Structure formats: structure tokens, C-alpha cells
Short mmCIF file of C-alpha atoms in Angstrom, two decimals:
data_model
loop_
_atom_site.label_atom_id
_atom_site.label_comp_id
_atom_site.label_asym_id
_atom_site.label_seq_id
_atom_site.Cartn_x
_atom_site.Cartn_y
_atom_site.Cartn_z
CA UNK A 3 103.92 185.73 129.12
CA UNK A 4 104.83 185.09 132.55
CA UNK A 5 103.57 187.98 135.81
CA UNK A 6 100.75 188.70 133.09
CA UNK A 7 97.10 188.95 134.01
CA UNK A 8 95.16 186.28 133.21
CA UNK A 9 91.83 187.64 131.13
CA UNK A 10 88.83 187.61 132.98
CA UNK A 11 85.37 186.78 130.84
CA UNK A 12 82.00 186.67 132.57
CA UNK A 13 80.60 183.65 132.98
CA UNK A 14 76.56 184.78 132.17
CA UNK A 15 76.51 187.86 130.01
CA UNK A 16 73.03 189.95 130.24
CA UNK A 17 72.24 192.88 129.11
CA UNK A 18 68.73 193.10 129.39
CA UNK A 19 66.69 196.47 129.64
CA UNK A 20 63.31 197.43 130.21
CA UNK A 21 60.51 194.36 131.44
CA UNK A 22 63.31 191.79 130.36
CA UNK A 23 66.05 193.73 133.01
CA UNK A 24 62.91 193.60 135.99
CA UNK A 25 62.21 190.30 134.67
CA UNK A 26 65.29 189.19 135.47
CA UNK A 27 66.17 190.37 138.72
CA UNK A 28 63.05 189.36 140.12
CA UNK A 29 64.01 185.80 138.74
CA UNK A 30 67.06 186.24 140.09
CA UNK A 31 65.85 187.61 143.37
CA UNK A 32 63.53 184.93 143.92
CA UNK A 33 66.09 182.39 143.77
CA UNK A 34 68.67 184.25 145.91
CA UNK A 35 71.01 183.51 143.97
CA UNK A 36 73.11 186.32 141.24
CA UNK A 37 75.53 185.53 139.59
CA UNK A 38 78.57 188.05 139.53
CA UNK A 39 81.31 185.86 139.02
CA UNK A 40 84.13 185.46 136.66
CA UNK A 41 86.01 182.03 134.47
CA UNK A 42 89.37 182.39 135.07
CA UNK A 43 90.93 180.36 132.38
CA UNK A 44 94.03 178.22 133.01
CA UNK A 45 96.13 175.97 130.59
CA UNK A 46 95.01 172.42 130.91
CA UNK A 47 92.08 173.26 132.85
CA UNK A 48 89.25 171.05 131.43
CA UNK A 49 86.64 173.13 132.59
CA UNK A 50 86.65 177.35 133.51
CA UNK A 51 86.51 178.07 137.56
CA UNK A 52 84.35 180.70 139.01
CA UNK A 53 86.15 183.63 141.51
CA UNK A 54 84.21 184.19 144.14
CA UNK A 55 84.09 188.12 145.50
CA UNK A 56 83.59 188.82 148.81
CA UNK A 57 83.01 191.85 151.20
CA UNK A 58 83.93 192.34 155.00
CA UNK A 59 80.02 192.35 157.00
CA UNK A 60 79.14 196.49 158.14
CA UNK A 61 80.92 197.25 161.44
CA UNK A 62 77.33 198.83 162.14
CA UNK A 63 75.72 195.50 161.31
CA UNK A 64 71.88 195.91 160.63
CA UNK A 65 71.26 198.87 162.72
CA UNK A 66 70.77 201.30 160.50
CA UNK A 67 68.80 199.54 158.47
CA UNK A 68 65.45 200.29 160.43
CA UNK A 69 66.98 203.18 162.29
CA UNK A 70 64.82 206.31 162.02
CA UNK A 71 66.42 209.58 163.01
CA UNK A 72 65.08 211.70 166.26
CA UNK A 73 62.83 214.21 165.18
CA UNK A 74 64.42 217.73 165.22
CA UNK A 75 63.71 219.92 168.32
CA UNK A 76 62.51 222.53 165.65
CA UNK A 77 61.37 222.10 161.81
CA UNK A 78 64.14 221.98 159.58
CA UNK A 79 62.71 225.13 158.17
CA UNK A 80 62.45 226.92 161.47
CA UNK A 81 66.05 226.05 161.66
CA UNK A 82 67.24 227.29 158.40
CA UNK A 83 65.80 230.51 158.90
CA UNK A 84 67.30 230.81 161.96
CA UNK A 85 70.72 229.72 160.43
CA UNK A 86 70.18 232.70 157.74
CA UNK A 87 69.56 235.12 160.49
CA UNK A 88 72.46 234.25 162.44
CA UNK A 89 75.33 233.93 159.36
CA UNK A 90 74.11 237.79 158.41
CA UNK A 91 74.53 238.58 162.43
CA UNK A 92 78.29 237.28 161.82
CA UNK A 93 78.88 239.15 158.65
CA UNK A 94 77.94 241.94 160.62
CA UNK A 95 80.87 240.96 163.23
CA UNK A 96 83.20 241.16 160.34
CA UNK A 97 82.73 244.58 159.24
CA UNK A 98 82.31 245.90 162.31
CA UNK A 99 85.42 244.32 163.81
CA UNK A 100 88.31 246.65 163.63
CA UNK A 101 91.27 245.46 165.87
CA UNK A 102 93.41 243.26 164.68
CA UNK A 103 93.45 240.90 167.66
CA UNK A 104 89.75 240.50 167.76
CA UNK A 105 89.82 240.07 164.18
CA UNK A 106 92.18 236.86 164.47
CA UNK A 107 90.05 235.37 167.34
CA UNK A 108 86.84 235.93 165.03
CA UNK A 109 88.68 234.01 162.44
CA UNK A 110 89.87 231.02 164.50
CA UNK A 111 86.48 230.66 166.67
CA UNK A 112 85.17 230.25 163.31
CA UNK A 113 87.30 228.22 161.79
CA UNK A 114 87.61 225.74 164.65
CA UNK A 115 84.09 225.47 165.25
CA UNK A 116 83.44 224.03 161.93
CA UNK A 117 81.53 227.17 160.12
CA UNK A 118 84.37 228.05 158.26
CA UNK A 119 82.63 226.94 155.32
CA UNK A 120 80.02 229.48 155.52
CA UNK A 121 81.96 232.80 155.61
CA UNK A 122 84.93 231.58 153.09
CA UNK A 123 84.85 235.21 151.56
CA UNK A 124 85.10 237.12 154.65
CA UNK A 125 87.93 235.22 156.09
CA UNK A 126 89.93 235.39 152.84
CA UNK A 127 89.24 239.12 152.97
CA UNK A 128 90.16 239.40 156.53
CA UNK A 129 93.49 236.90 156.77
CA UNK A 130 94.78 239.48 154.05
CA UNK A 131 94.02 242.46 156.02
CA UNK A 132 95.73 240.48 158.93
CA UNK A 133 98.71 239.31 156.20
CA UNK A 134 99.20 243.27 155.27
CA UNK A 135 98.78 244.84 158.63
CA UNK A 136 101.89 245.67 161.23
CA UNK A 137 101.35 243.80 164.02
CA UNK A 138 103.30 244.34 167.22
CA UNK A 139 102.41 242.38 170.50
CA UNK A 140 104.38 241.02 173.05
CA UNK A 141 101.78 238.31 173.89
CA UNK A 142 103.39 234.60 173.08
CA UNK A 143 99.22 233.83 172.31
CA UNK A 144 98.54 236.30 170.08
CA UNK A 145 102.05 236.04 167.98
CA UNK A 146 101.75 232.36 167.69
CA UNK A 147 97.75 232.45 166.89
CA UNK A 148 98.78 235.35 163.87
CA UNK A 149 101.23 232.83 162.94
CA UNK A 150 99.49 229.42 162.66
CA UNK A 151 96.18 231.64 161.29
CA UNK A 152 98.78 232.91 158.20
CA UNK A 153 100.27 229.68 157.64
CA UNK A 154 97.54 227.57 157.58
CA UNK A 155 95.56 229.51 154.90
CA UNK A 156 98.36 229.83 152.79
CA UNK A 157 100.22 232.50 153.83
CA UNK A 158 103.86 232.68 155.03
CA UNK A 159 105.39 233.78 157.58
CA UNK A 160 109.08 233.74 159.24
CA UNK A 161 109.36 231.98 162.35
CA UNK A 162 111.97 234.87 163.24
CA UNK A 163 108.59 236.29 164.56
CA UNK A 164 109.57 234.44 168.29
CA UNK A 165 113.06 235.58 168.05
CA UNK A 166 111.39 238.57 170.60
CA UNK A 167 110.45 235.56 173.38
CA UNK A 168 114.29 234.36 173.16
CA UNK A 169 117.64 235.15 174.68
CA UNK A 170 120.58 236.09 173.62
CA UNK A 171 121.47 232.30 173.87
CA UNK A 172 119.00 232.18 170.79
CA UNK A 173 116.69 229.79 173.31
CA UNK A 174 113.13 230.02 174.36
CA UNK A 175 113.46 232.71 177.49
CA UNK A 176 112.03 231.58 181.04
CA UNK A 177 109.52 233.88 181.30
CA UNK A 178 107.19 232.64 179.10
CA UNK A 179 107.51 229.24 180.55
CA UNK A 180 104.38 229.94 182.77
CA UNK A 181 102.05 230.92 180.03
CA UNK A 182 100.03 228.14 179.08
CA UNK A 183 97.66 229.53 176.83
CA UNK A 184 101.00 231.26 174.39
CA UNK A 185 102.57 227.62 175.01
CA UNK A 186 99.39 225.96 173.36
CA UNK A 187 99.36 228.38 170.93
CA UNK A 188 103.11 227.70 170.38
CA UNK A 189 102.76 224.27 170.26
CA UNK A 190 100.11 224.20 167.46
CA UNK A 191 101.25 226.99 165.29
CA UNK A 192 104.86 225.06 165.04
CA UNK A 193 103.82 222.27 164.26
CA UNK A 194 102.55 223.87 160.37
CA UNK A 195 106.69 223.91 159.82
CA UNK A 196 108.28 222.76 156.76
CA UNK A 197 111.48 221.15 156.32
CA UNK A 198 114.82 222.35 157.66
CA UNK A 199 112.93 224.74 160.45
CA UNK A 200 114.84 223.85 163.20
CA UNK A 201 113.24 227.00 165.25
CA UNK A 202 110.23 225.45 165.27
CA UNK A 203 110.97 221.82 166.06
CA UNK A 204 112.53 223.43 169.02
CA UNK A 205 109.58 225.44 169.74
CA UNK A 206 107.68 222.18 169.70
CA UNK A 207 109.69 220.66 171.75
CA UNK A 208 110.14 223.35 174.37
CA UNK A 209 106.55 224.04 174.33
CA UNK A 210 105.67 220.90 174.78
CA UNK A 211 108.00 219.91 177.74
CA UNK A 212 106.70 222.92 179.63
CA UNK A 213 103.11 221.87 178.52
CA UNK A 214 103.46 218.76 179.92
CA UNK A 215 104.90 219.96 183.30
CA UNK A 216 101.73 222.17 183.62
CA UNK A 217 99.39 219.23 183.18
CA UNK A 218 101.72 216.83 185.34
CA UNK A 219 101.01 219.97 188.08
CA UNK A 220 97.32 220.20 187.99
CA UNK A 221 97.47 223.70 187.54
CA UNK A 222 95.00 224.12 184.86
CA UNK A 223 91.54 224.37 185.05
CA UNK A 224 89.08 223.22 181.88
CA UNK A 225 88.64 223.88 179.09
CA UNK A 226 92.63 224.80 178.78
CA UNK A 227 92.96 221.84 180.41
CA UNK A 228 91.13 219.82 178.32
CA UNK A 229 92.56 221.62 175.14
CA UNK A 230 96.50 221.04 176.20
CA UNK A 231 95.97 217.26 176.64
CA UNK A 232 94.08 216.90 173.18
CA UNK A 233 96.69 218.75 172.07
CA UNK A 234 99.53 217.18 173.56
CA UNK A 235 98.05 213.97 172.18
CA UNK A 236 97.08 215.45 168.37
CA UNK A 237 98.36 218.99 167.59
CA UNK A 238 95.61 221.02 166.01
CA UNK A 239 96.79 221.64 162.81
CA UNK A 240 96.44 217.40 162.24
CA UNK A 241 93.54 217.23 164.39
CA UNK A 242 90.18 215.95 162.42
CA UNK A 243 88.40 219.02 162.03
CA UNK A 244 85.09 217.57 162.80
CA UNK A 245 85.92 215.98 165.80
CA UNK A 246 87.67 219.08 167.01
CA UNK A 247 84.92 221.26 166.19
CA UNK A 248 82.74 218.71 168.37
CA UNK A 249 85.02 218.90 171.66
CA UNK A 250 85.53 222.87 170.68
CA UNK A 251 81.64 223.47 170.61
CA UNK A 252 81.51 222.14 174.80
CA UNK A 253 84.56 224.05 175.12
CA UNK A 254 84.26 227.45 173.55
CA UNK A 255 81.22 228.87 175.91
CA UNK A 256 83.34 228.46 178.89
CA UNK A 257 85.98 230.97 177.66
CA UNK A 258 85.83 234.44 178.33
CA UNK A 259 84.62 236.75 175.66
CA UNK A 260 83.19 234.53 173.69
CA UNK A 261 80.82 235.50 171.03
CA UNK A 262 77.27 233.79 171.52
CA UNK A 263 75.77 234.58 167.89
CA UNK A 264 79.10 231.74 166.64
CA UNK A 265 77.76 229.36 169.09
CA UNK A 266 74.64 229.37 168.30
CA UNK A 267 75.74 228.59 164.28
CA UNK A 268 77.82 225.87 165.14
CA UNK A 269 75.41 224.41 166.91
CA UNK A 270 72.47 224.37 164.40
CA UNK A 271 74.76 223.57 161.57
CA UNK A 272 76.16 221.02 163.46
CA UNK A 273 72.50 219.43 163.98
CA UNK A 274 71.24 219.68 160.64
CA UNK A 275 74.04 218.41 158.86
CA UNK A 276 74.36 215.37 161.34
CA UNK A 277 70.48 215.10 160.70
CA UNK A 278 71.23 214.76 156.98
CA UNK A 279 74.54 212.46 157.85
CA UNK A 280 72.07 210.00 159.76
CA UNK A 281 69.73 209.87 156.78
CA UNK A 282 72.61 209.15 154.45
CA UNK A 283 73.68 206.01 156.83
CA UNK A 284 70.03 204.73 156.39
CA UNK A 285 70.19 204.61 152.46
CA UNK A 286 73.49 203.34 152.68
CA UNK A 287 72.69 200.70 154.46
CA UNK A 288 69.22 199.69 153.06
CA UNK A 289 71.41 199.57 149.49
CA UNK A 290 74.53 197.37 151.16
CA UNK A 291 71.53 195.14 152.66
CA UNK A 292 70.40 194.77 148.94
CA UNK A 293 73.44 193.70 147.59
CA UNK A 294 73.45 190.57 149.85
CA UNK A 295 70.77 188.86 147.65
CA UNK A 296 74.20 188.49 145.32
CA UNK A 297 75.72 185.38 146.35
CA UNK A 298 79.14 184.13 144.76
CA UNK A 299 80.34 180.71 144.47
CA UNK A 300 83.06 178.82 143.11
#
């Protein structure tokens, strides 16, 4: 039948198990050569050709082959304990936290710093209260934070929340065109819009003209700074959440207010996991190096 597969039938079936399977591969090993090719049969082909498979070479090469990961600065232990200590400290910060403002920068600290994982209860329970809660603020930053917060967890919300920062030409009022913080905040929470939103892909596009007059200026000072133009380049909402929560963990002592007990978290989750990560890449490619003994030919 013609455009169908051809069949594909090994060209040395084994199946061994026990001593005859070690047997085998160390036969097989010794020679350096394994087969794992297939006949593909053709009409009028006296006798069946092999397919040879083959794999692009590691981008990391051999390196982590031998690699052996830094010690930690503490045991792992030590650390874990500490990591205990600190999540309860932050459990404490959400049932003591009572205003709804602090409540939503708790949540996004969190969240952006990449221990979001960690407290999944307490934010659910919180974004509710947030979701259920009258909330009144003339601050472009805090509007468009409740906003992006909502949407991206699943709630909605009406972007008829910014008709208070327009005109009665229905467009994006000067005043708010020197706020660079409620512009960033503008700028990312619009960008969670769905289709037919036209209020939002003019947000976007207003924040982001503005935004990049500020930068253009030199007016901003890090880690705003540093935030707009990562932002300018990849909104947050499509930003890789691990690499933000890297650039976020340098940024977020800088700002005022911030909450120490989060940083520390990040930090030592961040370590131990990457600890883990780098032990991971050494197995992986101790196993990839093993598969080269398999040679295919034709």
C-alpha cells in the first residue's frame, strides 16, 4: 500500500535474563560493539539493510561526568531544620497578616521568589479572602497587583477595575504616567488578558510606551530598574519562573519593607534543590556516557 510504514524486525533478538543477560553485555561490552539496529525490508532487496540511530553529542560534553558538587556551607540536615523553622515563621505571617494590601504583597513575594510551592494552602486560603474582600485604593500598584494576583490563580476579574485611572475620553489619564512602579504593575497584570480585551492591550501598550520613556530617561534607580527592562523584554506572567525567582532573590532585599524570614527560605530552598539538581546532572550523564558503548552501523 503506498505512504505505508514499512515493518521494522530486529535484526538480533535476545532476551536473555539472569547470568545469560550479564553474560551478554559484558560480551557485548568488551567488544564495543551493541547491536540496536533494525532490517528494513524492501522489494527486490537481496539482502535486509541495517538503520543506523543516532543522537546529537551533550551540549555539556563530559563535564559532568566527573563533576562533584561543592560541599554545602551547612549539612543538609542543619539546613532542613532550618527550612522547617523558617516555613512555620511564614505561616505565622499569614495568620497574623490582616490588611489586605500586605496580604497581596505576602502572596506575590512568595510566589515570585519560587516558595510558592511550600505554602499552597495558605495562599489558596488567602487569594479567596482577597477574591471576597472590597477593596478600594486609588494606587495604580496595588489595583493592578490585586488584579494580576486574581487572575493568575484562577480567579476573574473585570478589567473595568482601571476605568478609575481613565478619562472621560475612556484613555489612560496623565497622571499616572509618572508612576513607574503602577506602570510595571500595569504592564504585567495585562498581559494575563484573554481574547477580545481591548482595555488591556491598550493598557499594555500605554504602559509600556511610558515604561520605556522612563528607562530611555535614566530616571530609575535598581532594582525597579532592573525589573522594568526584564520586563519590558519578558512580561512576568511568561517569564520562567525559575529564572525570575533567581534575578528576584538579588532584587527583593533592596526593596523597602521587605520581609527577611522569605528571604532567607528562598534562599536555602533555592540551594538545596540546586544541590539535588547538580547531583541529578551527574547520573544523567554517567548513564548517557554508558549508552555510547552502543554503536550502530549500516
Amino acid at each position: 500500500m503506498v505512504g505505508r510504514r514499512p515493518v521494522l524486525q530486529p535484526v538480533q533478538r535476545c532476551n536473555p535474563t539472569g547470568a545469560q543477560a550479564r553474560g551478554f553485555f559484558r560480551q557485548q561490552s568488551a567488544s564495543g560493539v551493541l547491536l540496536h539496529a533494525y532490517t528494513h525490508k524492501k522489494s527486490g532487496d537481496a539482502a535486509p539493510s541495517m538503520e543506523a540511530s543516532s543522537f546529537q553529542p551533550s551540549v555539556w560534553g563530559d563535564f559532568f561526568i566527573n563533576y562533584e558538587p561543592k560541599q554545602l556551607q551547612r549539612s543538609k540536615e542543619w539546613m532542613m531544620n532550618k527550612a522547617d523553622k523558617l516555613k512555620q515563621a511564614v505561616r505565622t505571617l499569614f495568620r497574623t497578616c490582616n490588611d489586605m494590601v500586605d496580604k497581596m504583597h505576602l502572596v506575590d513575594a512568595i510566589q515570585r521568589l519560587g516558595i510558592d510551592h511550600l505554602f499552597q494552602e495558605e495562599i489558596s486560603s488567602t487569594l479567596s479572602d482577597i477574591n471576597g474582600s472590597q477593596f478600594a485604593s486609588n494606587s495604580l500598584h496595588e489595583v493592578a497587583l490585586r488584579f494580576r494576583l486574581l487572575r493568575e490563580n484562577g480567579f476573574w476579574v473585570s478589567p473595568d477595575v482601571f476605568k478609575i485611572f481613565k478619562g472621560e475620553d475612556v484613555r489612560f489619564t496623565d497622571a499616572i504616567s509618572n508612576e513607574p512602579r503602577g506602570l510595571l504593575s500595569l504592564y504585567n497584570g495585562a498581559h494575563l488578558l484573554v481574547h477580545d480585551e481591548t482595555e488591556l492591550v491598550e493598557a499594555i501598550s500605554f504602559a509600556r510606551d511610558h515604561l520605556q520613556s522612563i528607562c530611555d530617561s535614566s530616571e530609575l534607580k535598581p532594582p525597579l530598574a532592573d525589573q522594568v527592562k526584564r520586563a519590558l523584554d519578558l512580561p512576568l506572567p511568561r517569564a520562567y519562573k525559575r529564572m525570575e525567582a533567581l534575578h528576584y532573590m538579588f532584587e527583593y532585599g533592596q526593596e523597602e519593607g521587605h520581609i527577611v524570614v522569605l528571604l532567607d527560605l528562598a534562599k536555602l530552598e533555592f540551594n538545596l534543590l540546586q544541590h539535588v539538581h547538580l547531583k541529578e546532572l551527574k547520573s544523567f550523564s554517567q548513564y548517557a556516557s554508558f549508552l555510547d558503548i552502543y554503536t550502530y552501523t549500516k
